[in-house]
PDB file of C-alpha atoms in Angstrom:
ATOM      1  CA  UNK A   1     -18.465  -3.934   7.473  1.00 72.00           C
ATOM      2  CA  UNK A   2     -20.441  -3.211   4.334  1.00 83.00           C
ATOM      3  CA  UNK A   3     -18.106  -3.992   1.444  1.00 85.00           C
ATOM      4  CA  UNK A   4     -20.759  -3.170  -1.147  1.00 91.00           C
ATOM      5  CA  UNK A   5     -21.180   0.313   0.355  1.00 92.00           C
ATOM      6  CA  UNK A   6     -17.401   0.853   0.327  1.00 96.00           C
ATOM      7  CA  UNK A   7     -17.061  -0.455  -3.232  1.00 95.00           C
ATOM      8  CA  UNK A   8     -19.871   1.797  -4.512  1.00 95.00           C
ATOM      9  CA  UNK A   9     -18.290   4.890  -2.937  1.00 96.00           C
ATOM     10  CA  UNK A  10     -14.806   3.890  -4.102  1.00 97.00           C
ATOM     11  CA  UNK A  11     -15.958   3.425  -7.684  1.00 97.00           C
ATOM     12  CA  UNK A  12     -16.864   7.142  -7.765  1.00 96.00           C
ATOM     13  CA  UNK A  13     -13.302   8.099  -6.811  1.00 96.00           C
ATOM     14  CA  UNK A  14     -11.319   5.864  -9.170  1.00 97.00           C
ATOM     15  CA  UNK A  15     -10.924   5.066 -12.831  1.00 96.00           C
ATOM     16  CA  UNK A  16     -12.250   1.655 -13.905  1.00 96.00           C
ATOM     17  CA  UNK A  17      -8.701   0.323 -14.197  1.00 96.00           C
ATOM     18  CA  UNK A  18      -7.760   1.532 -10.706  1.00 97.00           C
ATOM     19  CA  UNK A  19     -11.010   0.179  -9.262  1.00 98.00           C
ATOM     20  CA  UNK A  20     -10.306  -3.262 -10.784  1.00 97.00           C
ATOM     21  CA  UNK A  21      -6.798  -3.095  -9.324  1.00 97.00           C
ATOM     22  CA  UNK A  22      -8.331  -2.341  -5.911  1.00 98.00           C
ATOM     23  CA  UNK A  23     -10.607  -5.379  -6.190  1.00 98.00           C
ATOM     24  CA  UNK A  24      -7.539  -7.475  -7.028  1.00 98.00           C
ATOM     25  CA  UNK A  25      -5.686  -6.110  -4.002  1.00 98.00           C
ATOM     26  CA  UNK A  26      -8.694  -6.880  -1.793  1.00 98.00           C
ATOM     27  CA  UNK A  27      -8.818 -10.468  -3.072  1.00 98.00           C
ATOM     28  CA  UNK A  28      -5.063 -10.947  -2.611  1.00 98.00           C
ATOM     29  CA  UNK A  29      -5.142  -9.324   0.838  1.00 98.00           C
ATOM     30  CA  UNK A  30      -7.846 -11.749   1.905  1.00 98.00           C
ATOM     31  CA  UNK A  31      -5.783 -14.748   0.744  1.00 98.00           C
ATOM     32  CA  UNK A  32      -2.640 -13.486   2.478  1.00 98.00           C
ATOM     33  CA  UNK A  33      -4.584 -12.749   5.675  1.00 98.00           C
ATOM     34  CA  UNK A  34      -5.934 -16.305   5.715  1.00 98.00           C
ATOM     35  CA  UNK A  35      -2.456 -17.701   5.012  1.00 98.00           C
ATOM     36  CA  UNK A  36      -0.786 -15.747   7.831  1.00 98.00           C
ATOM     37  CA  UNK A  37      -3.618 -15.625  10.386  1.00 98.00           C
ATOM     38  CA  UNK A  38      -4.332 -11.901  10.127  1.00 98.00           C
ATOM     39  CA  UNK A  39      -7.726 -10.222  10.530  1.00 98.00           C
ATOM     40  CA  UNK A  40      -9.394 -11.046   7.205  1.00 98.00           C
ATOM     41  CA  UNK A  41     -12.005  -8.279   7.386  1.00 97.00           C
ATOM     42  CA  UNK A  42      -9.387  -5.588   8.063  1.00 98.00           C
ATOM     43  CA  UNK A  43      -7.215  -6.943   5.261  1.00 98.00           C
ATOM     44  CA  UNK A  44     -10.107  -6.882   2.800  1.00 98.00           C
ATOM     45  CA  UNK A  45     -11.098  -3.320   3.737  1.00 98.00           C
ATOM     46  CA  UNK A  46      -7.530  -1.997   3.609  1.00 98.00           C
ATOM     47  CA  UNK A  47      -6.946  -3.841   0.331  1.00 98.00           C
ATOM     48  CA  UNK A  48     -10.082  -2.437  -1.256  1.00 98.00           C
ATOM     49  CA  UNK A  49      -9.515   1.143  -0.098  1.00 98.00           C
ATOM     50  CA  UNK A  50      -5.696   1.363  -0.275  1.00 98.00           C
ATOM     51  CA  UNK A  51      -5.744   3.547  -3.422  1.00 98.00           C
ATOM     52  CA  UNK A  52      -8.772   5.697  -2.560  1.00 98.00           C
ATOM     53  CA  UNK A  53      -6.651   8.847  -3.078  1.00 98.00           C
ATOM     54  CA  UNK A  54      -4.751   7.565  -6.134  1.00 97.00           C
ATOM     55  CA  UNK A  55      -6.740   9.431  -8.786  1.00 97.00           C
ATOM     56  CA  UNK A  56      -6.502  12.810  -7.070  1.00 97.00           C
ATOM     57  CA  UNK A  57      -4.451  15.457  -8.840  1.00 97.00           C
ATOM     58  CA  UNK A  58      -1.102  16.364  -7.299  1.00 97.00           C
ATOM     59  CA  UNK A  59      -2.391  19.748  -6.122  1.00 97.00           C
ATOM     60  CA  UNK A  60      -5.344  18.014  -4.445  1.00 97.00           C
ATOM     61  CA  UNK A  61      -2.995  15.560  -2.706  1.00 98.00           C
ATOM     62  CA  UNK A  62      -0.851  18.422  -1.413  1.00 97.00           C
ATOM     63  CA  UNK A  63      -3.906  20.373  -0.235  1.00 97.00           C
ATOM     64  CA  UNK A  64      -5.275  17.319   1.605  1.00 98.00           C
ATOM     65  CA  UNK A  65      -1.843  16.526   3.065  1.00 98.00           C
ATOM     66  CA  UNK A  66      -1.748  20.056   4.461  1.00 97.00           C
ATOM     67  CA  UNK A  67      -5.314  19.694   5.781  1.00 97.00           C
ATOM     68  CA  UNK A  68      -4.433  16.431   7.544  1.00 97.00           C
ATOM     69  CA  UNK A  69      -1.125  17.736   8.911  1.00 97.00           C
ATOM     70  CA  UNK A  70       1.028  15.363   6.862  1.00 97.00           C
ATOM     71  CA  UNK A  71       4.567  16.667   6.772  1.00 95.00           C
ATOM     72  CA  UNK A  72       5.785  17.170   3.205  1.00 96.00           C
ATOM     73  CA  UNK A  73       9.544  16.748   2.994  1.00 95.00           C
ATOM     74  CA  UNK A  74      11.746  17.467  -0.036  1.00 95.00           C
ATOM     75  CA  UNK A  75      11.063  14.085  -1.657  1.00 95.00           C
ATOM     76  CA  UNK A  76       7.291  14.330  -1.236  1.00 95.00           C
ATOM     77  CA  UNK A  77       7.381  17.881  -2.553  1.00 95.00           C
ATOM     78  CA  UNK A  78       9.064  16.657  -5.760  1.00 95.00           C
ATOM     79  CA  UNK A  79       7.048  13.396  -5.931  1.00 95.00           C
ATOM     80  CA  UNK A  80       3.598  14.317  -4.596  1.00 96.00           C
ATOM     81  CA  UNK A  81       2.018  11.139  -5.985  1.00 95.00           C
ATOM     82  CA  UNK A  82       3.643   9.351  -3.018  1.00 96.00           C
ATOM     83  CA  UNK A  83       1.172  11.258  -0.839  1.00 97.00           C
ATOM     84  CA  UNK A  84      -1.737   9.107  -2.049  1.00 98.00           C
ATOM     85  CA  UNK A  85      -0.991   6.547   0.687  1.00 98.00           C
ATOM     86  CA  UNK A  86      -0.820   8.930   3.659  1.00 98.00           C
ATOM     87  CA  UNK A  87      -3.728  11.020   2.334  1.00 98.00           C
ATOM     88  CA  UNK A  88      -5.756   7.849   1.726  1.00 98.00           C
ATOM     89  CA  UNK A  89      -5.156   6.800   5.306  1.00 97.00           C
ATOM     90  CA  UNK A  90      -6.939   9.945   6.476  1.00 97.00           C
ATOM     91  CA  UNK A  91      -9.562   9.911   3.715  1.00 97.00           C
ATOM     92  CA  UNK A  92     -10.941   6.557   4.847  1.00 97.00           C
ATOM     93  CA  UNK A  93     -12.289   8.227   7.969  1.00 96.00           C
ATOM     94  CA  UNK A  94     -13.711  11.296   6.239  1.00 95.00           C
ATOM     95  CA  UNK A  95     -15.116   9.547   3.177  1.00 96.00           C
ATOM     96  CA  UNK A  96     -15.865   6.001   4.373  1.00 96.00           C
ATOM     97  CA  UNK A  97     -16.303   6.486   8.138  1.00 96.00           C
ATOM     98  CA  UNK A  98     -13.537   4.015   9.022  1.00 96.00           C
ATOM     99  CA  UNK A  99     -11.694   4.854  12.237  1.00 96.00           C
ATOM    100  CA  UNK A 100      -9.507   1.775  12.572  1.00 97.00           C
ATOM    101  CA  UNK A 101      -5.862   2.759  13.167  1.00 98.00           C
ATOM    102  CA  UNK A 102      -4.468  -0.541  11.805  1.00 98.00           C
ATOM    103  CA  UNK A 103      -6.321  -0.141   8.509  1.00 98.00           C
ATOM    104  CA  UNK A 104      -5.306   3.526   8.348  1.00 98.00           C
ATOM    105  CA  UNK A 105      -1.626   2.694   8.883  1.00 98.00           C
ATOM    106  CA  UNK A 106      -1.630  -0.126   6.307  1.00 98.00           C
ATOM    107  CA  UNK A 107      -3.100   2.230   3.710  1.00 98.00           C
ATOM    108  CA  UNK A 108      -0.639   4.982   4.607  1.00 98.00           C
ATOM    109  CA  UNK A 109       2.363   2.658   4.150  1.00 98.00           C
ATOM    110  CA  UNK A 110       1.200   0.555   1.215  1.00 97.00           C
ATOM    111  CA  UNK A 111       3.538   2.223  -1.299  1.00 95.00           C
ATOM    112  CA  UNK A 112       6.612   3.083   0.754  1.00 96.00           C
ATOM    113  CA  UNK A 113       6.666   0.756   3.740  1.00 97.00           C
ATOM    114  CA  UNK A 114       8.320   1.908   6.960  1.00 97.00           C
ATOM    115  CA  UNK A 115      10.064   0.672  10.080  1.00 97.00           C
ATOM    116  CA  UNK A 116       8.196  -1.809  12.292  1.00 97.00           C
ATOM    117  CA  UNK A 117       5.667  -2.901   9.685  1.00 98.00           C
ATOM    118  CA  UNK A 118       2.789  -4.879  11.169  1.00 98.00           C
ATOM    119  CA  UNK A 119       1.444  -8.044   9.605  1.00 98.00           C
ATOM    120  CA  UNK A 120      -1.427  -6.053   8.085  1.00 98.00           C
ATOM    121  CA  UNK A 121       1.043  -3.456   6.724  1.00 98.00           C
ATOM    122  CA  UNK A 122       3.037  -6.252   5.055  1.00 98.00           C
ATOM    123  CA  UNK A 123      -0.082  -7.891   3.626  1.00 98.00           C
ATOM    124  CA  UNK A 124      -1.369  -4.694   1.991  1.00 98.00           C
ATOM    125  CA  UNK A 125       2.100  -3.734   0.742  1.00 98.00           C
ATOM    126  CA  UNK A 126       2.529  -7.159  -0.889  1.00 98.00           C
ATOM    127  CA  UNK A 127      -1.035  -7.498  -2.149  1.00 98.00           C
ATOM    128  CA  UNK A 128      -0.680  -4.181  -3.973  1.00 97.00           C
ATOM    129  CA  UNK A 129       2.462  -5.529  -5.606  1.00 95.00           C
ATOM    130  CA  UNK A 130       1.260  -9.009  -6.616  1.00 97.00           C
ATOM    131  CA  UNK A 131      -2.486  -8.757  -7.227  1.00 97.00           C
ATOM    132  CA  UNK A 132      -3.696 -10.679 -10.326  1.00 95.00           C
ATOM    133  CA  UNK A 133      -3.766  -7.637 -12.645  1.00 93.00           C
ATOM    134  CA  UNK A 134      -0.048  -6.945 -12.106  1.00 93.00           C
ATOM    135  CA  UNK A 135       2.141  -8.157 -14.923  1.00 90.00           C
ATOM    136  CA  UNK A 136       5.849  -7.453 -14.790  1.00 88.00           C
ATOM    137  CA  UNK A 137       9.012  -9.498 -14.956  1.00 87.00           C
ATOM    138  CA  UNK A 138       9.468 -11.417 -11.714  1.00 88.00           C
ATOM    139  CA  UNK A 139       5.911 -11.036 -10.416  1.00 93.00           C
ATOM    140  CA  UNK A 140       5.336 -14.811 -10.421  1.00 95.00           C
ATOM    141  CA  UNK A 141       8.401 -15.374  -8.232  1.00 95.00           C
ATOM    142  CA  UNK A 142       7.142 -12.709  -5.860  1.00 96.00           C
ATOM    143  CA  UNK A 143       3.657 -14.261  -5.796  1.00 97.00           C
ATOM    144  CA  UNK A 144       5.162 -17.640  -4.898  1.00 97.00           C
ATOM    145  CA  UNK A 145       7.353 -16.095  -2.202  1.00 97.00           C
ATOM    146  CA  UNK A 146       4.409 -14.192  -0.706  1.00 97.00           C
ATOM    147  CA  UNK A 147       2.717 -17.423   0.329  1.00 97.00           C
ATOM    148  CA  UNK A 148       5.904 -19.076   1.624  1.00 97.00           C
ATOM    149  CA  UNK A 149       7.513 -16.376   3.767  1.00 96.00           C
ATOM    150  CA  UNK A 150       5.953 -12.936   4.045  1.00 97.00           C
ATOM    151  CA  UNK A 151       9.100 -11.271   5.422  1.00 96.00           C
ATOM    152  CA  UNK A 152      11.254 -12.546   2.550  1.00 96.00           C
ATOM    153  CA  UNK A 153       8.596 -11.510   0.046  1.00 97.00           C
ATOM    154  CA  UNK A 154       8.362  -7.982   1.478  1.00 97.00           C
ATOM    155  CA  UNK A 155      12.152  -7.643   1.292  1.00 97.00           C
ATOM    156  CA  UNK A 156      12.054  -8.842  -2.327  1.00 96.00           C
ATOM    157  CA  UNK A 157       9.331  -6.296  -3.145  1.00 96.00           C
ATOM    158  CA  UNK A 158      11.217  -3.483  -1.415  1.00 97.00           C
ATOM    159  CA  UNK A 159      14.362  -4.444  -3.356  1.00 96.00           C
ATOM    160  CA  UNK A 160      12.413  -4.354  -6.626  1.00 94.00           C
ATOM    161  CA  UNK A 161      10.863  -1.012  -5.741  1.00 94.00           C
ATOM    162  CA  UNK A 162      14.275   0.478  -4.989  1.00 96.00           C
ATOM    163  CA  UNK A 163      15.767  -0.914  -8.232  1.00 95.00           C
ATOM    164  CA  UNK A 164      12.831   0.449 -10.244  1.00 94.00           C
ATOM    165  CA  UNK A 165      13.104   3.924  -8.708  1.00 95.00           C
ATOM    166  CA  UNK A 166      16.872   3.993  -9.302  1.00 96.00           C
ATOM    167  CA  UNK A 167      16.510   2.801 -12.916  1.00 96.00           C
ATOM    168  CA  UNK A 168      13.979   5.568 -13.563  1.00 95.00           C
ATOM    169  CA  UNK A 169      16.307   8.143 -12.015  1.00 95.00           C
ATOM    170  CA  UNK A 170      13.619   9.150  -9.535  1.00 95.00           C
ATOM    171  CA  UNK A 171      13.987  10.189  -5.921  1.00 95.00           C
ATOM    172  CA  UNK A 172      14.221   7.331  -3.448  1.00 95.00           C
ATOM    173  CA  UNK A 173      11.945   7.800  -0.457  1.00 96.00           C
ATOM    174  CA  UNK A 174      13.711   7.260   2.854  1.00 95.00           C
ATOM    175  CA  UNK A 175      10.860   5.225   4.393  1.00 96.00           C
ATOM    176  CA  UNK A 176      11.398   2.559   1.736  1.00 97.00           C
ATOM    177  CA  UNK A 177      15.084   2.244   2.620  1.00 97.00           C
ATOM    178  CA  UNK A 178      14.219   2.261   6.328  1.00 97.00           C
ATOM    179  CA  UNK A 179      11.599  -0.458   5.782  1.00 97.00           C
ATOM    180  CA  UNK A 180      14.042  -2.647   3.866  1.00 97.00           C
ATOM    181  CA  UNK A 181      16.845  -2.279   6.407  1.00 97.00           C
ATOM    182  CA  UNK A 182      14.466  -2.871   9.315  1.00 97.00           C
ATOM    183  CA  UNK A 183      13.068  -6.034   7.711  1.00 95.00           C
ATOM    184  CA  UNK A 184      16.548  -7.380   6.981  1.00 96.00           C
ATOM    185  CA  UNK A 185      17.795  -6.631  10.489  1.00 95.00           C
ATOM    186  CA  UNK A 186      14.779  -8.351  12.042  1.00 93.00           C
ATOM    187  CA  UNK A 187      14.863 -11.429   9.804  1.00 90.00           C
ATOM    188  CA  UNK A 188      18.533 -12.060   9.078  1.00 80.00           C
ATOM    189  CA  UNK A 189      20.421 -10.718  12.078  1.00 71.00           C
ATOM    190  CA  UNK A 190      18.438 -12.209  14.938  1.00 55.00           C
TER     191      UNK A 190
END
């Protein structure tokens, strides 16, 4: 795959800050893919393109969600920025010509997670959270955990996401709760 081609097209869609974040996610995704034996090329592509829809306005996200047949529930209606993942998953085919279902799914779930996350889903979810430009309390612990046990690290990240959303008084998306419970059931109750 032509990363330079993808990067050039992506740069036209994103702010400089968001583009630099995407490069950081690509780099982190590559490292995690190597660590856990995932497809490195798919991880790099999904990492680079995960936020391709991030700088779209809310009305544009809703219009594209409708175009792509993405169901908009009550939470997504009130928090349309959450649509950037699902919309981005479809945009990669239209805008970048990528038809890989694993990459599409990882991009779609990179913010919320979901039940039955694949290794690539987990890598992109975590890489988005811990890439080098991220700077928040606890990020170093999460970075360390990411290279020791990916399941534990994803649970930690989901916990932090849920705490953050609750502290901000925002709506909690059900896929995030489902992802957390599913990960805990599969790792701690086997």
